[in-house]
XYZ file of C-alpha atoms in Angstrom:
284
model
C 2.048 -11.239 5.030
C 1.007 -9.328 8.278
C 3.127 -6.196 8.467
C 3.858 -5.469 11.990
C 5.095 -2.383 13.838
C 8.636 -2.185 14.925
C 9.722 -1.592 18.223
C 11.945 1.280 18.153
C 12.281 1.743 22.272
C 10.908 5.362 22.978
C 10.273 5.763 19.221
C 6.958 3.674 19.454
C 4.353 6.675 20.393
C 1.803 5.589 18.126
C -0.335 6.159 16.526
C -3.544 5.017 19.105
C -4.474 8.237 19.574
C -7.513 8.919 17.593
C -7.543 12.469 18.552
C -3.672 13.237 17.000
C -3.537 16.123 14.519
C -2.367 15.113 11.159
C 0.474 17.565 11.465
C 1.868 15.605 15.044
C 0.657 12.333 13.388
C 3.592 13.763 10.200
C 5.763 14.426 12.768
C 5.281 11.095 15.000
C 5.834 8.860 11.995
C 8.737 10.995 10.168
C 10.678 10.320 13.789
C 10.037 6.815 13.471
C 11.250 6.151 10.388
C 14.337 8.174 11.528
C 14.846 5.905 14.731
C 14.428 2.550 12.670
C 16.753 3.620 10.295
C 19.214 4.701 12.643
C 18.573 1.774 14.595
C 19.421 -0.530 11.657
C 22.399 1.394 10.017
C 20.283 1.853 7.196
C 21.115 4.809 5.066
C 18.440 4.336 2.426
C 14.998 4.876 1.681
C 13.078 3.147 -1.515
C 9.514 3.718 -2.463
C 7.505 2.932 -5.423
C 5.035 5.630 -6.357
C 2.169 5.394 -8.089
C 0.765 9.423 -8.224
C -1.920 8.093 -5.571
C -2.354 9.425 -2.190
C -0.680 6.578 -0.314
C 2.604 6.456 -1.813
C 2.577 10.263 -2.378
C 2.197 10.758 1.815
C 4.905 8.076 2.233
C 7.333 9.331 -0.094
C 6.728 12.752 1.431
C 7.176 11.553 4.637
C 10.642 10.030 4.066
C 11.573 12.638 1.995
C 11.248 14.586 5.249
C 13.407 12.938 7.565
C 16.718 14.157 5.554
C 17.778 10.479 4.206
C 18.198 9.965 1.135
C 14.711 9.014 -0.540
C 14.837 6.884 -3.761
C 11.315 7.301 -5.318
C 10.598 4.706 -8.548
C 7.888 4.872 -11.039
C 7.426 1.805 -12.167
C 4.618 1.523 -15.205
C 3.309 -1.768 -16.780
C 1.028 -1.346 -19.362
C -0.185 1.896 -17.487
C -3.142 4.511 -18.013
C -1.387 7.631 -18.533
C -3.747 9.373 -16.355
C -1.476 7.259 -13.693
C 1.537 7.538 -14.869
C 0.882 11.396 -15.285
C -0.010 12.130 -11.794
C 3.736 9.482 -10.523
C 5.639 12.411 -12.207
C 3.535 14.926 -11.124
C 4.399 13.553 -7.580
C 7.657 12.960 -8.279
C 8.356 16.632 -9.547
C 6.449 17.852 -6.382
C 8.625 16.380 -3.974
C 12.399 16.620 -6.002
C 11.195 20.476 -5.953
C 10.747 20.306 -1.757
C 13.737 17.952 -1.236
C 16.179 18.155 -3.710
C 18.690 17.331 -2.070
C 17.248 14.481 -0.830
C 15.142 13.041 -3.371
C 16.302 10.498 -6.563
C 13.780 10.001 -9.080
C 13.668 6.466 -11.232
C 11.315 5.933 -13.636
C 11.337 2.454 -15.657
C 8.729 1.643 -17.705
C 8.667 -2.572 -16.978
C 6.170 -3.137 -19.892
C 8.955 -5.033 -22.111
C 9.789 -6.694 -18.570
C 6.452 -8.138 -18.120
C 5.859 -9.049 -21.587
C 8.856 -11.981 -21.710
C 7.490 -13.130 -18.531
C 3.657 -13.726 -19.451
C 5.253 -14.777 -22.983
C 6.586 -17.340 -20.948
C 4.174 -18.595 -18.508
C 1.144 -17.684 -20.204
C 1.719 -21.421 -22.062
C 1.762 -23.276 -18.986
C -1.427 -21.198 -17.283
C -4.006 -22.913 -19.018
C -6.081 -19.504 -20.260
C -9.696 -20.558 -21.222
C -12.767 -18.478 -21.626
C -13.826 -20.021 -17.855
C -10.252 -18.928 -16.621
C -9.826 -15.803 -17.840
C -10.782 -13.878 -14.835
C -8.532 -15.862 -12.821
C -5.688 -15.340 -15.156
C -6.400 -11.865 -15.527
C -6.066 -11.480 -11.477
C -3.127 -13.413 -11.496
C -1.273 -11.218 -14.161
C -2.507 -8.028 -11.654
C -0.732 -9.447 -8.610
C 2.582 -10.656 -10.840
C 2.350 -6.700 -12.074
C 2.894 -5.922 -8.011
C 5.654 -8.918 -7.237
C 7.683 -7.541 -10.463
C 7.535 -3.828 -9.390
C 8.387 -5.655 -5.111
C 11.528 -7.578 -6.964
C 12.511 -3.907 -8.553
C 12.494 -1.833 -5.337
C 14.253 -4.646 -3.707
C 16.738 -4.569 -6.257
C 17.369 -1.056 -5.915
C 17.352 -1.154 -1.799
C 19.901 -3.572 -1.696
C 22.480 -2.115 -4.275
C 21.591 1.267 -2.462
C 22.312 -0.079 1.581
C 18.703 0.613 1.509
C 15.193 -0.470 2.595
C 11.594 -1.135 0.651
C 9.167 1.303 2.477
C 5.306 0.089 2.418
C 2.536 2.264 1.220
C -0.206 0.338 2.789
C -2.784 1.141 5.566
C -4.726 0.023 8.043
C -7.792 -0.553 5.850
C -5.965 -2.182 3.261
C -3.043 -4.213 5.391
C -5.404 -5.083 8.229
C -9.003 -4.655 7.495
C -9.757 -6.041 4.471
C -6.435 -7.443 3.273
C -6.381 -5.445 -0.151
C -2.565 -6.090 -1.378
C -0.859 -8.474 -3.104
C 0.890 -10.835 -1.222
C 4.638 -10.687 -1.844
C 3.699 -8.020 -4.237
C 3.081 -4.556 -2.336
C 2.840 -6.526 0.643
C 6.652 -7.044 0.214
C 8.244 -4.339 2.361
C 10.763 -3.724 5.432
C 8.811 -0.984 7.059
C 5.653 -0.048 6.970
C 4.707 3.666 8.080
C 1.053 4.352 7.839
C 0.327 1.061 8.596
C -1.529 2.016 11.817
C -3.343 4.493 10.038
C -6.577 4.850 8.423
C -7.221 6.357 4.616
C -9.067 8.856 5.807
C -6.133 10.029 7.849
C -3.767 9.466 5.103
C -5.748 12.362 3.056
C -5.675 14.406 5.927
C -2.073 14.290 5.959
C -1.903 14.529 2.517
C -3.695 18.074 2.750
C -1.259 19.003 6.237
C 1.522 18.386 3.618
C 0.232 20.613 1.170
C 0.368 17.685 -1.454
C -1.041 18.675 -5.332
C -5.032 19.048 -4.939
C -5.411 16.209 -8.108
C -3.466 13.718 -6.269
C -5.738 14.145 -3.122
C -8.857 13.982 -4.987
C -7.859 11.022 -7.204
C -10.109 7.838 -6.755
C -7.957 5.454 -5.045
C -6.616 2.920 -7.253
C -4.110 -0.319 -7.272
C -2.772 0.425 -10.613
C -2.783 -2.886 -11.583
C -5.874 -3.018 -14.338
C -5.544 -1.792 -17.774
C -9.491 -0.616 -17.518
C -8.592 1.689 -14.378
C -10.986 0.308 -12.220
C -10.802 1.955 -9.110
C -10.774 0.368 -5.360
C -14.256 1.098 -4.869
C -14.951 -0.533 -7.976
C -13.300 -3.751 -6.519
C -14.451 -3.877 -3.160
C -17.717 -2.306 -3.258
C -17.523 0.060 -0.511
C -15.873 3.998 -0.183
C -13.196 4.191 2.380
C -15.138 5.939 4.681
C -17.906 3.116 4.378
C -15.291 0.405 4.858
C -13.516 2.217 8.186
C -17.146 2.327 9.696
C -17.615 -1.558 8.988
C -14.269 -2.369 10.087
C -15.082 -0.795 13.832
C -18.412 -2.238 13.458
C -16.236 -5.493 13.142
C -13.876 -4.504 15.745
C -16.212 -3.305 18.400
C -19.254 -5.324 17.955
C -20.364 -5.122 21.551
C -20.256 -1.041 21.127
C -20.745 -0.213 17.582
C -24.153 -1.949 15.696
C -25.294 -0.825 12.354
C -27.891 1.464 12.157
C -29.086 1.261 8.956
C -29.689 -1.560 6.671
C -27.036 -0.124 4.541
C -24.652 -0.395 6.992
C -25.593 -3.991 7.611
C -25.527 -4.956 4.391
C -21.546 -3.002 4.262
C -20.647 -4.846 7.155
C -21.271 -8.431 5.795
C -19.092 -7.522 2.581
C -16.493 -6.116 5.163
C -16.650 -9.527 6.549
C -16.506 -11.763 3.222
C -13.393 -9.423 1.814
C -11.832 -10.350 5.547
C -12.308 -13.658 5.748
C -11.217 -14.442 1.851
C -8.201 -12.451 2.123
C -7.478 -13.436 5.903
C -4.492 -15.637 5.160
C -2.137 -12.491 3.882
C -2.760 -11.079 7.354
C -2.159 -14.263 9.051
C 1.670 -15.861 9.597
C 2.791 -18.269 6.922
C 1.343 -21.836 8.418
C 4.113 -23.948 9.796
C 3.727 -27.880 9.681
C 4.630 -28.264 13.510
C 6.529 -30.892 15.373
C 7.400 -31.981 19.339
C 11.225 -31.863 19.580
């Protein structure tokens, strides 16, 4: 589902400025969350971490505006290189704020188990299937950990804070839907990855959490994002203004051609998560 900002009167300096510092870009979107929650009585924040640089910033940026910050690891069948660095940002942050912070950790392994021992029947798993099925079992992994925080949000007067960015919400579509695409708010929406890891270094997070490869999580063989989509960050932000500003911005190489038609394929396969849920329409 499209994730779009909130209108928070006077709150809503955003983040168009391409020239903003990461420290007033910390300090734009820490105010924001405060006026949203404010505006809607909520006294609650819930994040799921996953020890990369995403939901590190986010937590840390939550953690900041003085409400009370409910971070939850949330492992299924995890590499413990993963699950390592979700403490490791967990600890970093109850040390900072702690009298803010609340660490969960659940490990939703047994969870998942009695789910695909009871669906995996019905999903019809041959050897022509199995990389649908094993995509499928990825993006149930993200709705079980979205049903979780949601869980926890509610009993806590709380709301689910998104992780995602611009690349991944709006470029390229690279969430599940109704799995990490489930949230209330969504912070660093309107901001790219590269300037999540330069906030990430403005808020002095651990080095090995900034230099991580960025990864879902969601793949017992730890394939990383690049591994998936084929392109860096830094490669995909190019295409995506490439994409954006066609009549200004033309590849130059035939590198960057060839990055900009894979831009466009990821786009227009994952389109319909960015897109409002199609309504069968009628006169009344």
């Amino acid at each position: 589902m499209p994730r779009e900002s909130t209108d928070v009167g006077s709150i809503e300096e955003t983040a168009q400025s391409k020239n903003m510092t990461p420290k007033q870009r910390i300090a734009t979107i820490v105010k924001w969350i405060r006026a949203y929650a404010r505006s809607a009585k909520i006294r609650t924040l819930v994040v799921g971490i996953s020890g990369g640089i995403d939901s590190s910033v986010v937590s840390a940026l939550c953690a900041r505006t003085g409400l009370k910050t409910i971070v939850v690891q949330m492992p299924i069948r995890q590499n413990r290189t993963l699950d390592n660095r979700s403490s490791m940002q967990a600890a970093w942050l109850l040390e900072r704020h702690p009298n803010t912070v609340t660490h969960m950790s659940m490990d939703l392994t047994p969870v998942f188990a009695a789910f695909e021992k009871k669906v995996d029947p019905y999903c019809g798993i041959e050897d022509d299937t199995y990389q649908t099925y094993q995509l499928a079992s990825a993006n149930s992994r993200a709705r079980l950990r979205m049903m979780t925080l949601y869980q926890i949000a509610q009993c806590n007067h709380g709301i689910v804070v998104g992780t995602g960015n611009r690349v991944e919400d709006f470029g390229v579509g690279f969430f599940t839907k109704y799995g990490d695409g489930g949230v209330d708010i969504s912070p660093i929406g309107d901001c790219l990855k590269t300037d999540v890891w330069a906030m990430g270094r403005e808020l002095g997070l651990p080095q090995e959490i900034i230099d991580a490869p960025p990864t879902d999580g969601l793949w017992t063989d730890g394939r990383t994002d690049e591994d998936q989509l084929g392109m860096t960050y830094p490669e995909l932000e190019l295409a995506m203004d490439q994409d954006e500003n066609s009549d200004l911005r033309n590849p130059t190489s035939p590198q960057e051609k060839k990055n900009l038609r894979r831009y466009r394929e990821i786009r227009a396969t994952n389109l319909h998560k960015m897109l409002p849920i199609p309504v069968c329409k009628f006169d009344w």
